Amino acid sequence: MLTTNKKQKSWKITATKTIDYDVIQITSVFNPKNELLLTTAGNKSSKRFVIIDEALYEMHIDAIINYFKTHNITCQFLPIPAQEQNKNIDIFSLICKELDSYGIKRRSEPIIVVGGGVLLDIVGFVASCYRRGISCIRVPTTLMGYIDAALGIKTGINFNGYKNRIGSFSASVLNILDRSFFKTLPKRHVVNGVGEIIKLAVIKDAELFKLLENDIVKCINDKFITTGNEILKMAIQDMLEELAPNLFEENLERLVDFGHTFSATLEMHDISNLLHGEAVAIDICLSSSLSHIKGILRMDELNKIIKLINDSFLPTFHEKITPKLMWESIKEKKLHRDGFQRLPLPVVIGKATFVNDIKYDEVCMAIDLLKNLADKLDSAKKNH
Ligand SMILES: NC(=O)c1ccc[n+]([C@@H]2O[C@H](COP(=O)([O-])OP(=O)(O)OC[C@H]3O[C@@H](n4cnc5c(N)ncnc54)[C@H](O)[C@@H]3O)[C@@H](O)[C@H]2O)c1
């Protein structure tokens, strides 16, 4: 809408954009009977550009070719080595250049991305920038993608040593969740996704926490292929309940930021070793210890949280944790959260609050406490 103020020679422009996208759980995404991959945001079209994680290319290329051949659609593939170290501007420009060579229509030929959270984030960012926005369909292939990266509208790449420093809010028209991909996912990457599920349980879902306590080892061993239906459903529901009313993060007090105060710094300091979900798990332990130090979380609840992380084969501590580095993380997050710490801390399992008055000494005490608890777990493991 345009409002013209003739006297003052000024104009006011107001516009709203409706965000409308689907998240759909299915099996066998590349079965030609599934017509979801044919979805377009415009007229029918006969061309597709598929960006696929290099690790998945050999495994799925025949099925994808067959899928599009059955539907008379020509297809170009771009395999990308998708690791955190490659989540950068070089891969971003490479994809843009390949799109230039192939030539796609802005709306009716959605690009399709098949991969983990890293590739979803990069391609989502390309889709939001290329020609100022093209249509995109996301097919996550990791647990992290399935219960987190493919649900919201955040895209991004790492830049200047900082995680997700450049990015956008941009919805993909469709996100297709197919957990048959987990069959080939290494156990460590299954565990990695569990870090984000535990986060949700601690801050908002005591029932989910109980389910995890009972079933997590079984689910991890089975890679959530036939087990964990309820856990996945609850995690997706919990995540979307938090994301949907605040897609553009107008409210900077976000429960889903739990586990994301210290983790980004840790992850970037050990980028070749530490996975995102592992860093989140360590952050959950440290933030929960901080909550205990501040007199918010009881010791028995803290122990339960750390035990669940440990039982899920996730790390509880990291050698690079120092008071100085963790204090730097808080300062960095303060900028991100517009001048306030806005640190989500658990009150009891299933409920959280936000604090703005964490002091350096409290961070030191929380680190000491966590180190102690983590050492005890380690020696218990050794004696087992
Ligand atoms: N945008 C968001 O809201 C959001 C949310 C959570 C995480 N993320 C981002 O997601 C990234 C982490 O994602 P990730 O954990 O999926 O890592 P990832 O994309 O690096 O995938 C993990 C590894 O598994 C391989 N792989 C992927 N699918 C496979 C399969 N089915 N079988 C065998 N191997 C497979 C990949 O090649 C890679 O080596 C981080 O960069 C994080 O910032 C984004």
Coordinates of C-alpha atoms and ligand atoms in Angstrom, one line a residue:
M1 CA 0.0 0.0 0.0
L2 CA 1.2 3.5 -0.8
T3 CA 0.3 6.6 1.3
T4 CA 1.4 9.9 -0.2
N5 CA 1.9 13.0 1.9
K6 CA 1.9 15.7 -0.7
K7 CA 2.6 18.6 1.7
Q8 CA 5.7 17.0 3.2
K9 CA 6.7 15.4 -0.1
S10 CA 7.0 12.0 1.5
W11 CA 5.7 8.6 0.8
K12 CA 5.0 5.6 3.0
I13 CA 5.0 2.1 1.6
T14 CA 3.5 -0.7 3.6
A15 CA 3.4 -4.3 2.4
T16 CA 2.8 -7.7 3.9
K17 CA 3.8 -11.1 2.5
T18 CA 2.0 -14.3 3.4
I19 CA 4.3 -17.1 4.3
D20 CA 2.8 -20.4 3.2
Y21 CA 4.7 -23.7 3.1
D22 CA 4.2 -27.3 3.8
V23 CA 6.1 -29.9 5.8
I24 CA 5.0 -33.4 4.8
Q25 CA 6.1 -36.8 6.2
I26 CA 6.1 -39.5 3.5
T27 CA 8.0 -42.7 2.6
S28 CA 9.8 -43.3 -0.6
V29 CA 10.1 -39.8 -2.0
F30 CA 11.6 -41.0 -5.3
N31 CA 8.8 -43.4 -6.0
P32 CA 7.2 -42.1 -9.2
K33 CA 3.7 -42.5 -7.6
N34 CA 4.7 -39.7 -5.2
E35 CA 3.8 -36.5 -7.0
L36 CA 5.1 -34.1 -4.5
L37 CA 8.4 -33.5 -6.3
L38 CA 6.4 -32.2 -9.2
T39 CA 5.0 -29.4 -7.1
T40 CA 5.6 -26.0 -8.7
A41 CA 4.7 -22.5 -7.6
G42 CA 3.6 -21.6 -11.2
N43 CA 2.6 -23.4 -14.4
K44 CA 3.6 -27.0 -15.2
S45 CA 7.1 -27.2 -16.3
S46 CA 9.5 -29.8 -17.7
K47 CA 12.9 -29.0 -16.2
R48 CA 14.4 -29.4 -12.8
F49 CA 17.8 -28.7 -11.2
V50 CA 18.7 -31.0 -8.3
I51 CA 21.4 -30.2 -5.9
I52 CA 22.4 -33.3 -4.0
D53 CA 24.9 -34.1 -1.2
E54 CA 27.8 -35.7 -3.0
A55 CA 27.7 -38.6 -0.4
L56 CA 24.2 -39.5 -1.6
Y57 CA 24.7 -39.1 -5.3
E58 CA 25.7 -42.7 -6.2
M59 CA 23.0 -44.1 -3.9
H60 CA 20.1 -42.2 -5.3
I61 CA 20.9 -41.0 -8.8
D62 CA 19.2 -43.9 -10.6
A63 CA 16.0 -43.5 -8.5
I64 CA 15.9 -39.7 -9.2
I65 CA 16.5 -40.1 -12.9
N66 CA 13.8 -42.8 -13.1
Y67 CA 11.4 -40.5 -11.2
F68 CA 11.7 -37.6 -13.5
K69 CA 11.9 -39.7 -16.7
T70 CA 8.6 -41.3 -15.7
H71 CA 7.1 -37.8 -15.5
N72 CA 8.8 -36.5 -18.7
I73 CA 10.9 -34.0 -16.9
T74 CA 14.5 -33.3 -17.8
C75 CA 16.9 -32.9 -15.0
Q76 CA 20.3 -31.6 -14.2
F77 CA 22.3 -32.7 -11.1
L78 CA 24.8 -30.8 -9.1
P79 CA 26.6 -33.0 -6.4
I80 CA 28.1 -30.9 -3.6
P81 CA 30.5 -32.1 -0.9
A82 CA 28.4 -30.9 2.0
Q83 CA 30.3 -30.5 5.3
E84 CA 30.3 -27.6 7.7
Q85 CA 33.7 -26.5 6.4
N86 CA 32.1 -26.0 2.9
K87 CA 29.1 -24.0 4.2
N88 CA 30.6 -20.9 2.6
I89 CA 30.5 -18.3 0.0
D90 CA 32.5 -20.4 -2.5
I91 CA 29.9 -23.1 -2.6
F92 CA 27.2 -20.5 -2.7
S93 CA 28.7 -18.9 -5.8
L94 CA 29.4 -22.2 -7.5
I95 CA 25.7 -23.1 -7.2
C96 CA 24.7 -19.7 -8.6
K97 CA 27.0 -20.1 -11.6
E98 CA 25.6 -23.6 -12.3
L99 CA 22.1 -22.2 -12.2
D100 CA 23.2 -19.5 -14.7
S101 CA 24.5 -22.2 -17.1
Y102 CA 21.4 -24.4 -16.8
G103 CA 18.8 -21.6 -16.8
I104 CA 15.6 -22.1 -14.8
K105 CA 12.3 -20.3 -14.5
R106 CA 11.9 -18.4 -11.3
R107 CA 8.6 -19.9 -10.1
S108 CA 7.6 -22.9 -12.1
E109 CA 10.9 -24.8 -12.0
P110 CA 11.7 -25.1 -8.3
I111 CA 15.2 -26.2 -7.5
I112 CA 15.3 -29.3 -5.4
V113 CA 17.9 -29.9 -2.6
V114 CA 18.5 -33.4 -1.3
G115 CA 20.9 -33.4 1.7
G116 CA 21.6 -32.7 5.4
G117 CA 21.3 -29.4 7.2
V118 CA 24.4 -27.9 5.7
L119 CA 23.2 -28.3 2.1
L120 CA 19.6 -27.2 3.0
D121 CA 21.0 -24.0 4.6
I122 CA 23.3 -23.2 1.6
V123 CA 20.7 -23.9 -1.1
G124 CA 18.0 -22.2 0.8
F125 CA 20.2 -19.1 0.9
V126 CA 20.9 -19.4 -2.9
A127 CA 17.1 -19.8 -3.5
S128 CA 16.5 -16.6 -1.6
C129 CA 19.2 -14.6 -3.4
Y130 CA 19.4 -15.9 -6.9
R131 CA 17.3 -13.5 -9.1
R132 CA 16.2 -12.1 -5.7
G133 CA 14.3 -15.3 -5.0
I134 CA 13.4 -18.5 -6.8
S135 CA 11.3 -21.5 -5.7
C136 CA 12.8 -24.4 -3.8
I137 CA 11.8 -27.8 -2.5
R138 CA 13.9 -29.3 0.4
V139 CA 14.4 -33.0 1.0
P140 CA 16.4 -33.5 4.3
T141 CA 18.4 -36.7 4.5
T142 CA 19.7 -36.4 8.1
L143 CA 17.9 -36.5 11.4
M144 CA 19.1 -32.9 12.0
G145 CA 17.5 -31.8 8.7
Y146 CA 14.3 -33.8 9.5
I147 CA 13.5 -32.4 12.9
D148 CA 15.1 -29.0 12.6
A149 CA 16.7 -27.5 9.5
A150 CA 13.8 -28.3 7.1
L151 CA 11.1 -27.0 9.4
G152 CA 11.7 -23.3 9.6
I153 CA 12.7 -20.5 7.1
K154 CA 16.2 -19.7 8.2
T155 CA 19.0 -20.1 5.6
G156 CA 22.6 -19.2 5.7
I157 CA 26.3 -19.8 5.3
N158 CA 29.3 -19.4 7.6
F159 CA 31.4 -16.2 7.1
N160 CA 34.5 -14.6 8.6
G161 CA 34.9 -17.3 11.2
Y162 CA 31.3 -17.0 12.4
K163 CA 28.5 -19.5 12.1
N164 CA 25.6 -18.6 9.9
R165 CA 26.8 -15.0 9.8
I166 CA 25.2 -14.4 6.4
G167 CA 21.7 -15.6 5.7
S168 CA 18.1 -14.9 5.1
F169 CA 14.6 -15.7 6.2
S170 CA 13.1 -17.5 3.2
A171 CA 10.5 -20.2 3.0
S172 CA 10.9 -23.2 0.7
V173 CA 7.5 -24.1 -0.9
L174 CA 7.7 -27.6 0.3
N175 CA 9.8 -29.7 2.7
I176 CA 9.5 -33.5 2.3
L177 CA 10.4 -35.6 5.3
D178 CA 11.4 -39.2 4.4
R179 CA 13.2 -41.1 7.0
S180 CA 14.2 -44.0 4.8
F181 CA 17.3 -41.9 4.2
F182 CA 18.5 -42.7 7.7
K183 CA 19.3 -46.2 6.7
T184 CA 22.7 -45.0 5.4
L185 CA 23.3 -42.3 7.9
P186 CA 26.3 -43.0 10.2
K187 CA 25.3 -43.5 13.9
R188 CA 27.2 -40.4 14.9
H189 CA 25.0 -38.3 12.6
V190 CA 21.8 -39.9 14.1
V191 CA 23.1 -39.1 17.6
N192 CA 23.8 -35.5 16.3
G193 CA 20.1 -35.0 15.5
V194 CA 19.1 -36.3 18.9
G195 CA 20.9 -33.2 20.5
E196 CA 18.2 -30.9 19.1
I197 CA 15.4 -33.3 20.2
I198 CA 16.7 -33.3 23.8
K199 CA 16.9 -29.4 23.6
L200 CA 13.1 -29.3 22.8
A201 CA 12.3 -31.8 25.6
V202 CA 14.2 -29.9 28.2
I203 CA 12.7 -26.5 27.5
K204 CA 9.1 -27.4 26.7
D205 CA 8.1 -31.0 26.8
A206 CA 8.5 -33.1 29.9
E207 CA 6.6 -36.0 28.3
L208 CA 9.0 -36.1 25.4
F209 CA 11.9 -36.1 27.9
K210 CA 10.4 -39.2 29.6
L211 CA 10.0 -40.9 26.2
L212 CA 13.6 -40.2 25.4
E213 CA 14.8 -41.5 28.8
N214 CA 13.0 -44.8 28.0
D215 CA 13.6 -45.3 24.3
I216 CA 16.5 -43.3 23.1
V217 CA 19.1 -46.0 23.0
K218 CA 16.7 -48.3 21.1
C219 CA 15.9 -45.5 18.6
I220 CA 19.6 -44.6 18.0
N221 CA 20.5 -48.3 17.5
D222 CA 17.7 -48.6 15.0
K223 CA 18.4 -45.1 13.5
F224 CA 14.8 -44.2 13.9
I225 CA 13.9 -46.3 10.9
T226 CA 11.1 -48.4 12.5
T227 CA 11.2 -46.9 16.1
G228 CA 10.6 -43.5 17.6
N229 CA 7.5 -42.5 15.6
E230 CA 6.1 -40.7 18.6
I231 CA 9.4 -39.0 19.5
L232 CA 9.8 -37.6 15.9
K233 CA 6.2 -36.5 15.8
M234 CA 6.4 -34.7 19.1
A235 CA 9.8 -33.1 18.2
I236 CA 8.4 -31.8 14.9
Q237 CA 5.3 -30.5 16.6
D238 CA 7.2 -28.8 19.4
M239 CA 9.7 -27.2 17.0
L240 CA 6.9 -25.9 14.7
E241 CA 4.9 -24.6 17.7
E242 CA 8.0 -22.4 18.6
L243 CA 8.9 -21.4 15.0
A244 CA 5.6 -20.7 13.3
P245 CA 4.4 -17.8 15.4
N246 CA 7.8 -16.1 15.3
L247 CA 9.2 -17.0 11.8
F248 CA 11.1 -13.7 11.4
E249 CA 12.4 -13.7 15.0
E250 CA 10.6 -10.4 15.8
N251 CA 10.5 -11.8 19.4
L252 CA 14.2 -12.3 20.3
E253 CA 13.3 -14.4 23.4
R254 CA 13.3 -17.7 21.6
L255 CA 13.0 -21.0 23.6
V256 CA 14.7 -22.8 20.7
D257 CA 17.8 -20.7 21.3
F258 CA 18.4 -23.0 24.3
G259 CA 21.6 -24.8 23.5
H260 CA 22.6 -22.1 21.0
T261 CA 24.4 -19.6 23.3
F262 CA 27.8 -21.2 23.5
S263 CA 27.5 -23.9 20.8
A264 CA 28.2 -21.7 17.7
T265 CA 31.5 -20.5 19.1
L266 CA 32.6 -24.0 20.1
E267 CA 31.6 -25.4 16.8
M268 CA 33.6 -22.8 14.8
H269 CA 36.6 -23.4 17.1
D270 CA 36.6 -27.1 16.4
I271 CA 34.9 -27.1 13.0
S272 CA 36.6 -30.3 11.6
N273 CA 35.7 -32.4 14.7
L274 CA 32.6 -31.1 16.5
L275 CA 29.2 -31.6 14.9
H276 CA 26.4 -29.0 15.3
G277 CA 24.2 -31.3 17.5
E278 CA 27.2 -32.3 19.6
A279 CA 28.0 -28.6 20.3
V280 CA 24.3 -28.0 21.1
A281 CA 24.4 -31.0 23.6
I282 CA 27.4 -29.5 25.3
D283 CA 25.7 -26.1 25.4
I284 CA 22.6 -27.7 27.0
C285 CA 24.8 -29.1 29.7
L286 CA 26.6 -25.8 30.3
S287 CA 23.4 -23.7 30.2
S288 CA 21.7 -26.1 32.6
S289 CA 24.7 -25.9 35.0
L290 CA 24.4 -22.2 34.8
S291 CA 20.7 -22.4 35.7
H292 CA 21.7 -24.5 38.7
I293 CA 24.4 -22.0 39.8
K294 CA 21.8 -19.2 39.5
G295 CA 19.5 -21.1 41.9
I296 CA 16.9 -21.8 39.2
L297 CA 17.3 -25.5 38.3
R298 CA 17.5 -28.2 41.0
M299 CA 20.5 -30.4 41.2
D300 CA 18.5 -33.6 40.6
E301 CA 17.0 -32.1 37.4
L302 CA 20.5 -31.0 36.2
N303 CA 21.7 -34.6 36.7
K304 CA 18.8 -36.0 34.8
I305 CA 19.5 -33.7 31.8
I306 CA 23.2 -34.5 31.8
K307 CA 22.5 -38.3 32.1
L308 CA 20.1 -38.2 29.1
I309 CA 22.8 -36.5 27.0
N310 CA 25.4 -39.0 28.1
D311 CA 23.1 -42.0 27.6
S312 CA 22.4 -40.7 24.1
F313 CA 26.1 -41.0 23.3
L314 CA 26.5 -37.2 23.1
P315 CA 29.4 -35.3 24.6
T316 CA 28.7 -33.3 27.9
F317 CA 31.9 -31.3 27.9
H318 CA 34.6 -30.0 25.5
E319 CA 38.3 -29.4 26.1
K320 CA 38.1 -26.0 24.4
I321 CA 35.6 -24.6 27.0
T322 CA 37.2 -21.8 28.9
P323 CA 35.6 -19.0 30.9
K324 CA 37.1 -16.4 28.5
L325 CA 35.7 -18.2 25.3
M326 CA 32.3 -18.8 26.9
W327 CA 32.1 -15.2 28.0
E328 CA 33.0 -14.1 24.4
S329 CA 30.1 -16.3 23.2
I330 CA 27.7 -14.5 25.6
K331 CA 28.9 -11.1 24.3
E332 CA 28.5 -12.2 20.7
K333 CA 25.0 -13.5 21.4
K334 CA 24.1 -10.3 23.1
L335 CA 24.7 -8.5 19.8
H336 CA 22.6 -11.1 18.0
R337 CA 19.8 -10.7 20.6
D338 CA 19.9 -7.0 20.2
G339 CA 21.7 -5.9 23.4
F340 CA 20.3 -8.4 25.9
Q341 CA 21.6 -11.8 26.9
R342 CA 18.1 -13.3 26.6
L343 CA 19.5 -16.6 27.7
P344 CA 17.0 -19.4 27.9
L345 CA 17.6 -21.5 31.0
P346 CA 15.6 -24.5 32.2
V347 CA 13.5 -24.0 35.4
V348 CA 12.4 -27.7 35.6
I349 CA 12.5 -30.3 32.8
G350 CA 9.8 -29.1 30.4
K351 CA 9.9 -25.4 31.3
A352 CA 12.3 -22.6 30.7
T353 CA 12.8 -18.9 31.5
F354 CA 15.0 -16.1 30.1
V355 CA 17.7 -14.3 32.0
N356 CA 19.7 -11.2 31.2
D357 CA 22.0 -10.9 34.2
I358 CA 24.6 -13.7 33.8
K359 CA 27.9 -12.7 35.4
Y360 CA 31.4 -13.8 34.4
D361 CA 31.9 -15.5 37.8
E362 CA 28.7 -17.5 37.3
V363 CA 30.0 -18.7 34.0
C364 CA 33.3 -19.8 35.7
M365 CA 31.3 -21.7 38.4
A366 CA 29.1 -23.4 35.9
I367 CA 32.1 -24.6 33.9
D368 CA 33.7 -26.0 37.1
L369 CA 30.5 -27.7 38.1
L370 CA 30.0 -29.2 34.6
K371 CA 33.6 -30.3 34.4
N372 CA 33.2 -32.1 37.7
L373 CA 30.0 -33.9 36.6
A374 CA 31.4 -34.8 33.2
D375 CA 34.6 -36.2 34.8
K376 CA 32.4 -38.4 37.1
L377 CA 30.5 -39.7 34.1
D378 CA 33.8 -40.5 32.3
S379 CA 35.3 -42.4 35.2
A380 CA 32.0 -44.3 35.6
K381 CA 32.3 -45.3 31.9
K382 CA 35.9 -46.4 32.4
N383 CA 35.1 -48.5 35.4
H384 CA 32.1 -50.1 33.7
Ligands
LIG1 N1 18.3 -23.5 9.2 C1 18.1 -24.0 10.4 O1 17.1 -23.7 11.0 C2 19.0 -25.1 10.9 C3 18.6 -25.9 12.0 C4 19.4 -26.8 12.5 C5 20.7 -27.0 11.9 N2 21.0 -26.2 10.9 C6 22.3 -26.4 10.3 O2 22.5 -27.8 9.8 C7 23.8 -28.1 9.8 C8 24.1 -29.5 10.3 O3 23.3 -30.4 9.5 P1 23.6 -31.9 9.5 O4 23.8 -32.4 10.9 O5 22.5 -32.6 8.8 O6 25.0 -32.1 8.8 P2 25.4 -32.3 7.3 O7 24.5 -31.7 6.3 O8 26.8 -31.9 7.2 O9 25.3 -33.9 7.1 C9 26.0 -34.7 7.9 C10 26.9 -35.7 7.1 O10 26.1 -36.8 6.7 C11 26.2 -37.0 5.3 N3 24.9 -37.4 4.9 C12 23.8 -36.7 4.8 N4 22.7 -37.5 4.6 C13 23.1 -38.7 4.6 C14 22.5 -40.0 4.5 N5 21.2 -40.1 4.4 N6 23.3 -41.1 4.5 C15 24.6 -41.0 4.6 N7 25.3 -39.9 4.8 C16 24.5 -38.7 4.8 C17 26.7 -35.7 4.7 O11 27.4 -35.8 3.6 C18 27.6 -35.2 5.9 O12 28.8 -35.7 5.8 C19 24.6 -27.0 10.5 O13 25.3 -26.2 9.7 C20 23.5 -26.2 11.2 O14 23.8 -24.9 11.4 C21 20.2 -25.3 10.4

